[in-house]
Amino acid sequence: MNFDELFGHLGQHTVDGLAKGSIYALVALGYTLVYGVLRLINFAHAEVFMVGTFTVVGVWSLLGATDSPPLGTMLLLLTVGLLAAAAASGLTAVVVERVAYRRLRRMNAPPLIFLITAIGLSLVMSEAFGLWQGRLVVGMPTILEREVLFTVAGTDITNTQLITVVAALVMMAGLDVFINRTRYGRGVRAVAQNPDTAALMGVNKDRVIALIFLLGGLLAGAAALLYALRYGNTRFNVGFILGLKAFTAAVLGGIGNIRGALLGGLLLGVVEVYAATLTKSSWEDVAAFVVLVVVLLFRPTGLLGESLGRARA
Amino acid sequence: MGERFRALPKWQRMLAFAAFVAFLYYLPLLGIPGLTWLRTDVNGGNNWAGVLFVCAVYVLIAIGLNVVIGLAGLLDLGYVGFFAVGAYSVALFGSTQSPVVKALQERFDMPEGWAVAWAICIPLAIALTMISGVLLGWPTLRLRGDYLAIVTLGFGEIIRIVVRNVEWSGGPQGVAAIPGPQGAPSADNDVFGLIDAKPWYWLALTVVLVLVFAVRRLENSRVGRAWLAVREDEDAAAVMGVYPFKYKLWAFAIGAALGGISGFLFASRQGFIEPNQFNAQLSILFVAMVVVGGAGNMAGVALGAFLLAYLPERFRDFAEWRFLVFGLALVLVMLLRPQGLIPSRRRARELKDRAEEVPASV
């Protein structure tokens, strides 16, 4: 236990944890949206994220990206990367819903069958990428050199950390407005509350469900770009652990609750960085799972336990 | 076919069963003309008896996991954790090279070559896996369905990470010199040696048959009916006087013990284990065996386990694709035949009922 290291640089570790947690939060939103509406853990969401990271790699190598390009090129690469990753992930998520879940919904299948299908699908997708792209870590150019932007009270804040946190917050606020203020958002909330009644009131259930899968996919794509900026590599099974963490974050904040996903993600990121500092870094995964079990034990509905539909009922 | 078989007189069914068991024991020697293409070593492939041994171990795992998933309806994605606990209990206590045995030698002034005997490791492994099953189940069984699945998945990973990162388990290097029934691998082992896998297969098959019988008795007992009741409707079961938590815990403990025994056999035959052999993919493979075969039906899960263990060995070119195909099999079976290849009769009926009550709005 290395308490001196933790408390000596508490601010530094917290900032790092928040940056890490923002990525979790963005992926967690995908779980939370789908769970809030369908009461289903979309296990394949982790692979939706994985597709996003590979899209970033592909697009960047297609555009001939190199290490630390000039500012204009860099912005172009970031924008194109973001758009491509969001599009690819969003599309993948919609296809997943279409191929695997729609038929099961028609059959009125028990939840276990949904979950097993999702697990199978997630295995298919990650293995397909493993066979196609190889099983080794795929590196990518460092588009954005990490540098310290400014120092607040002895805590260095780097450009990647700032971008990650701000981007995540902006996207989350956008989603919050979308769900709570717009017509489509009202449809989502209606289906989340009571699918059958919403259908009677003229809400097209299938379209709403496709919409939430699309939204979750778009956010996972954005998370994939931020992940690429932070870690600079990907792998065919990158989604597995990250998906599990994001799910933990969603549960931590209260699955089905959009603001909860943000809170849970940030909290989990901070906890993990603290755990990694206190012990060997390989124990951080254990910390995440222990947090999950403890939270579920004492607050089975999470910290802000209310669901998408009931949030404003 | 099933109906017609059940309609036969009892002595004919017994005879058919006896013939089937005899055939299973004969399998490693398989030389019937026309059937030899079933062997995995026809064109320079893997040791046939060795493959059969692995199949038997997987069948045992599927039977154990079937208690948890098929009978009690608890989706456990961390079953590989119990497999690992079983394997590590023989490795850590039985191998002279394990840190635990070395510590015990020092503590109790034991001679250099001392280690816990293989036969004593059996009850030890069962006890340790049952304890770990209860330890996992106690806090998590309050959760339902999906949550339980994720938490157990996390648990399987925790076991693997812990084993890899602590010193008393041999760390990432794993543990070697794991004993078999005749002690650690050496030239003296004329029956349970490293080369000839036939005795290992016969041993595993015997264990499987005994445990199939035991689980069958359990299934038709008061406990088994309680499991089915809890699986169907936990609240209704509780109202009718079945205490769900207790029976779910039992399912976890018994399932864990079966997984532990299979891990135990596996480690004894391998002689060497390391933490990366127990990853989450393997866990999903185990779930695939149960689900593809037909959760809730012992013959079904045994068939599922056999197929998923045997096919990649028989068709070596396909080994690279195996997890992709497992995933596809899971999805296709769920979409087209949600009750599995050989459905449990009760489960097939339930799914039919459910499909009929599709709400009008869909």
mmCIF file with all atom_site columns, N, CA and C in Angstrom, chain B residues 160-183:
data_model
loop_
_atom_site.group_PDB
_atom_site.id
_atom_site.type_symbol
_atom_site.label_atom_id
_atom_site.label_alt_id
_atom_site.label_comp_id
_atom_site.label_asym_id
_atom_site.label_entity_id
_atom_site.label_seq_id
_atom_site.pdbx_PDB_ins_code
_atom_site.Cartn_x
_atom_site.Cartn_y
_atom_site.Cartn_z
_atom_site.occupancy
_atom_site.B_iso_or_equiv
_atom_site.pdbx_formal_charge
_atom_site.auth_seq_id
_atom_site.auth_comp_id
_atom_site.auth_asym_id
_atom_site.auth_atom_id
_atom_site.pdbx_PDB_model_num
ATOM 1  N N  . ARG B 1 160 ? -8.860 -15.067 -11.659 1.00 0.00 ? 160 ARG B N  1
ATOM 2  C CA . ARG B 1 160 ? -7.710 -15.172 -12.560 1.00 0.00 ? 160 ARG B CA 1
ATOM 3  C C  . ARG B 1 160 ? -6.663 -14.098 -12.241 1.00 0.00 ? 160 ARG B C  1
ATOM 4  N N  . ILE B 1 161 ? -7.125 -12.875 -12.010 1.00 0.00 ? 161 ILE B N  1
ATOM 5  C CA . ILE B 1 161 ? -6.171 -11.785 -11.746 1.00 0.00 ? 161 ILE B CA 1
ATOM 6  C C  . ILE B 1 161 ? -5.447 -12.021 -10.422 1.00 0.00 ? 161 ILE B C  1
ATOM 7  N N  . VAL B 1 162 ? -6.199 -12.464 -9.411  1.00 0.00 ? 162 VAL B N  1
ATOM 8  C CA . VAL B 1 162 ? -5.578 -12.716 -8.112  1.00 0.00 ? 162 VAL B CA 1
ATOM 9  C C  . VAL B 1 162 ? -4.522 -13.805 -8.241  1.00 0.00 ? 162 VAL B C  1
ATOM 10 N N  . VAL B 1 163 ? -4.892 -14.894 -8.912  1.00 0.00 ? 163 VAL B N  1
ATOM 11 C CA . VAL B 1 163 ? -3.956 -16.006 -9.034  1.00 0.00 ? 163 VAL B CA 1
ATOM 12 C C  . VAL B 1 163 ? -2.700 -15.581 -9.784  1.00 0.00 ? 163 VAL B C  1
ATOM 13 N N  . ARG B 1 164 ? -2.874 -14.693 -10.748 1.00 0.00 ? 164 ARG B N  1
ATOM 14 C CA . ARG B 1 164 ? -1.712 -14.271 -11.523 1.00 0.00 ? 164 ARG B CA 1
ATOM 15 C C  . ARG B 1 164 ? -0.820 -13.326 -10.739 1.00 0.00 ? 164 ARG B C  1
ATOM 16 N N  . ASN B 1 165 ? -1.400 -12.603 -9.788  1.00 0.00 ? 165 ASN B N  1
ATOM 17 C CA . ASN B 1 165 ? -0.640 -11.535 -9.151  1.00 0.00 ? 165 ASN B CA 1
ATOM 18 C C  . ASN B 1 165 ? -0.128 -11.819 -7.752  1.00 0.00 ? 165 ASN B C  1
ATOM 19 N N  . VAL B 1 166 ? -0.552 -12.928 -7.156  1.00 0.00 ? 166 VAL B N  1
ATOM 20 C CA . VAL B 1 166 ? -0.046 -13.201 -5.816  1.00 0.00 ? 166 VAL B CA 1
ATOM 21 C C  . VAL B 1 166 ? 1.066  -14.235 -5.912  1.00 0.00 ? 166 VAL B C  1
ATOM 22 N N  . GLU B 1 167 ? 1.878  -14.297 -4.850  1.00 0.00 ? 167 GLU B N  1
ATOM 23 C CA . GLU B 1 167 ? 3.047  -15.165 -4.930  1.00 0.00 ? 167 GLU B CA 1
ATOM 24 C C  . GLU B 1 167 ? 2.741  -16.613 -4.568  1.00 0.00 ? 167 GLU B C  1
ATOM 25 N N  . TRP B 1 168 ? 1.776  -16.804 -3.662  1.00 0.00 ? 168 TRP B N  1
ATOM 26 C CA . TRP B 1 168 ? 1.570  -18.172 -3.183  1.00 0.00 ? 168 TRP B CA 1
ATOM 27 C C  . TRP B 1 168 ? 0.957  -19.088 -4.230  1.00 0.00 ? 168 TRP B C  1
ATOM 28 N N  . SER B 1 169 ? 0.554  -18.542 -5.379  1.00 0.00 ? 169 SER B N  1
ATOM 29 C CA . SER B 1 169 ? -0.032 -19.421 -6.398  1.00 0.00 ? 169 SER B CA 1
ATOM 30 C C  . SER B 1 169 ? 0.941  -19.693 -7.534  1.00 0.00 ? 169 SER B C  1
ATOM 31 N N  . GLY B 1 170 ? 2.183  -19.261 -7.379  1.00 0.00 ? 170 GLY B N  1
ATOM 32 C CA . GLY B 1 170 ? 3.136  -19.465 -8.455  1.00 0.00 ? 170 GLY B CA 1
ATOM 33 C C  . GLY B 1 170 ? 3.092  -18.361 -9.493  1.00 0.00 ? 170 GLY B C  1
ATOM 34 N N  . GLY B 1 171 ? 2.168  -17.409 -9.346  1.00 0.00 ? 171 GLY B N  1
ATOM 35 C CA . GLY B 1 171 ? 2.128  -16.254 -10.241 1.00 0.00 ? 171 GLY B CA 1
ATOM 36 C C  . GLY B 1 171 ? 1.903  -16.650 -11.687 1.00 0.00 ? 171 GLY B C  1
ATOM 37 N N  . PRO B 1 172 ? 2.358  -15.816 -12.608 1.00 0.00 ? 172 PRO B N  1
ATOM 38 C CA . PRO B 1 172 ? 2.116  -16.093 -14.020 1.00 0.00 ? 172 PRO B CA 1
ATOM 39 C C  . PRO B 1 172 ? 2.809  -17.345 -14.534 1.00 0.00 ? 172 PRO B C  1
ATOM 40 N N  . GLN B 1 173 ? 3.832  -17.811 -13.815 1.00 0.00 ? 173 GLN B N  1
ATOM 41 C CA . GLN B 1 173 ? 4.526  -19.024 -14.289 1.00 0.00 ? 173 GLN B CA 1
ATOM 42 C C  . GLN B 1 173 ? 3.693  -20.277 -14.095 1.00 0.00 ? 173 GLN B C  1
ATOM 43 N N  . GLY B 1 174 ? 2.721  -20.212 -13.177 1.00 0.00 ? 174 GLY B N  1
ATOM 44 C CA . GLY B 1 174 ? 1.894  -21.373 -12.927 1.00 0.00 ? 174 GLY B CA 1
ATOM 45 C C  . GLY B 1 174 ? 2.592  -22.384 -12.040 1.00 0.00 ? 174 GLY B C  1
ATOM 46 N N  . VAL B 1 175 ? 2.013  -23.566 -11.944 1.00 0.00 ? 175 VAL B N  1
ATOM 47 C CA . VAL B 1 175 ? 2.546  -24.624 -11.099 1.00 0.00 ? 175 VAL B CA 1
ATOM 48 C C  . VAL B 1 175 ? 2.785  -25.856 -11.956 1.00 0.00 ? 175 VAL B C  1
ATOM 49 N N  . ALA B 1 176 ? 3.949  -26.487 -11.804 1.00 0.00 ? 176 ALA B N  1
ATOM 50 C CA . ALA B 1 176 ? 4.248  -27.713 -12.547 1.00 0.00 ? 176 ALA B CA 1
ATOM 51 C C  . ALA B 1 176 ? 4.269  -28.893 -11.579 1.00 0.00 ? 176 ALA B C  1
ATOM 52 N N  . ALA B 1 177 ? 4.537  -30.078 -12.107 1.00 0.00 ? 177 ALA B N  1
ATOM 53 C CA . ALA B 1 177 ? 4.660  -31.306 -11.315 1.00 0.00 ? 177 ALA B CA 1
ATOM 54 C C  . ALA B 1 177 ? 3.406  -31.590 -10.510 1.00 0.00 ? 177 ALA B C  1
ATOM 55 N N  . ILE B 1 178 ? 2.236  -31.382 -11.115 1.00 0.00 ? 178 ILE B N  1
ATOM 56 C CA . ILE B 1 178 ? 0.976  -31.700 -10.440 1.00 0.00 ? 178 ILE B CA 1
ATOM 57 C C  . ILE B 1 178 ? 0.795  -33.216 -10.467 1.00 0.00 ? 178 ILE B C  1
ATOM 58 N N  . PRO B 1 179 ? 0.482  -33.813 -9.330  1.00 0.00 ? 179 PRO B N  1
ATOM 59 C CA . PRO B 1 179 ? 0.436  -35.273 -9.284  1.00 0.00 ? 179 PRO B CA 1
ATOM 60 C C  . PRO B 1 179 ? -0.837 -35.835 -9.910  1.00 0.00 ? 179 PRO B C  1
ATOM 61 N N  . GLY B 1 180 ? -0.742 -37.090 -10.321 1.00 0.00 ? 180 GLY B N  1
ATOM 62 C CA . GLY B 1 180 ? -1.906 -37.877 -10.714 1.00 0.00 ? 180 GLY B CA 1
ATOM 63 C C  . GLY B 1 180 ? -2.125 -38.936 -9.652  1.00 0.00 ? 180 GLY B C  1
ATOM 64 N N  . PRO B 1 181 ? -2.972 -39.928 -9.936  1.00 0.00 ? 181 PRO B N  1
ATOM 65 C CA . PRO B 1 181 ? -3.223 -40.980 -8.949  1.00 0.00 ? 181 PRO B CA 1
ATOM 66 C C  . PRO B 1 181 ? -1.951 -41.702 -8.509  1.00 0.00 ? 181 PRO B C  1
ATOM 67 N N  . GLN B 1 182 ? -0.925 -41.729 -9.352  1.00 0.00 ? 182 GLN B N  1
ATOM 68 C CA . GLN B 1 182 ? 0.310  -42.422 -8.977  1.00 0.00 ? 182 GLN B CA 1
ATOM 69 C C  . GLN B 1 182 ? 1.400  -41.449 -8.596  1.00 0.00 ? 182 GLN B C  1
ATOM 70 N N  . GLY B 1 183 ? 1.038  -40.262 -8.173  1.00 0.00 ? 183 GLY B N  1
ATOM 71 C CA . GLY B 1 183 ? 2.053  -39.287 -7.790  1.00 0.00 ? 183 GLY B CA 1
ATOM 72 C C  . GLY B 1 183 ? 2.499  -38.450 -8.964  1.00 0.00 ? 183 GLY B C  1
#
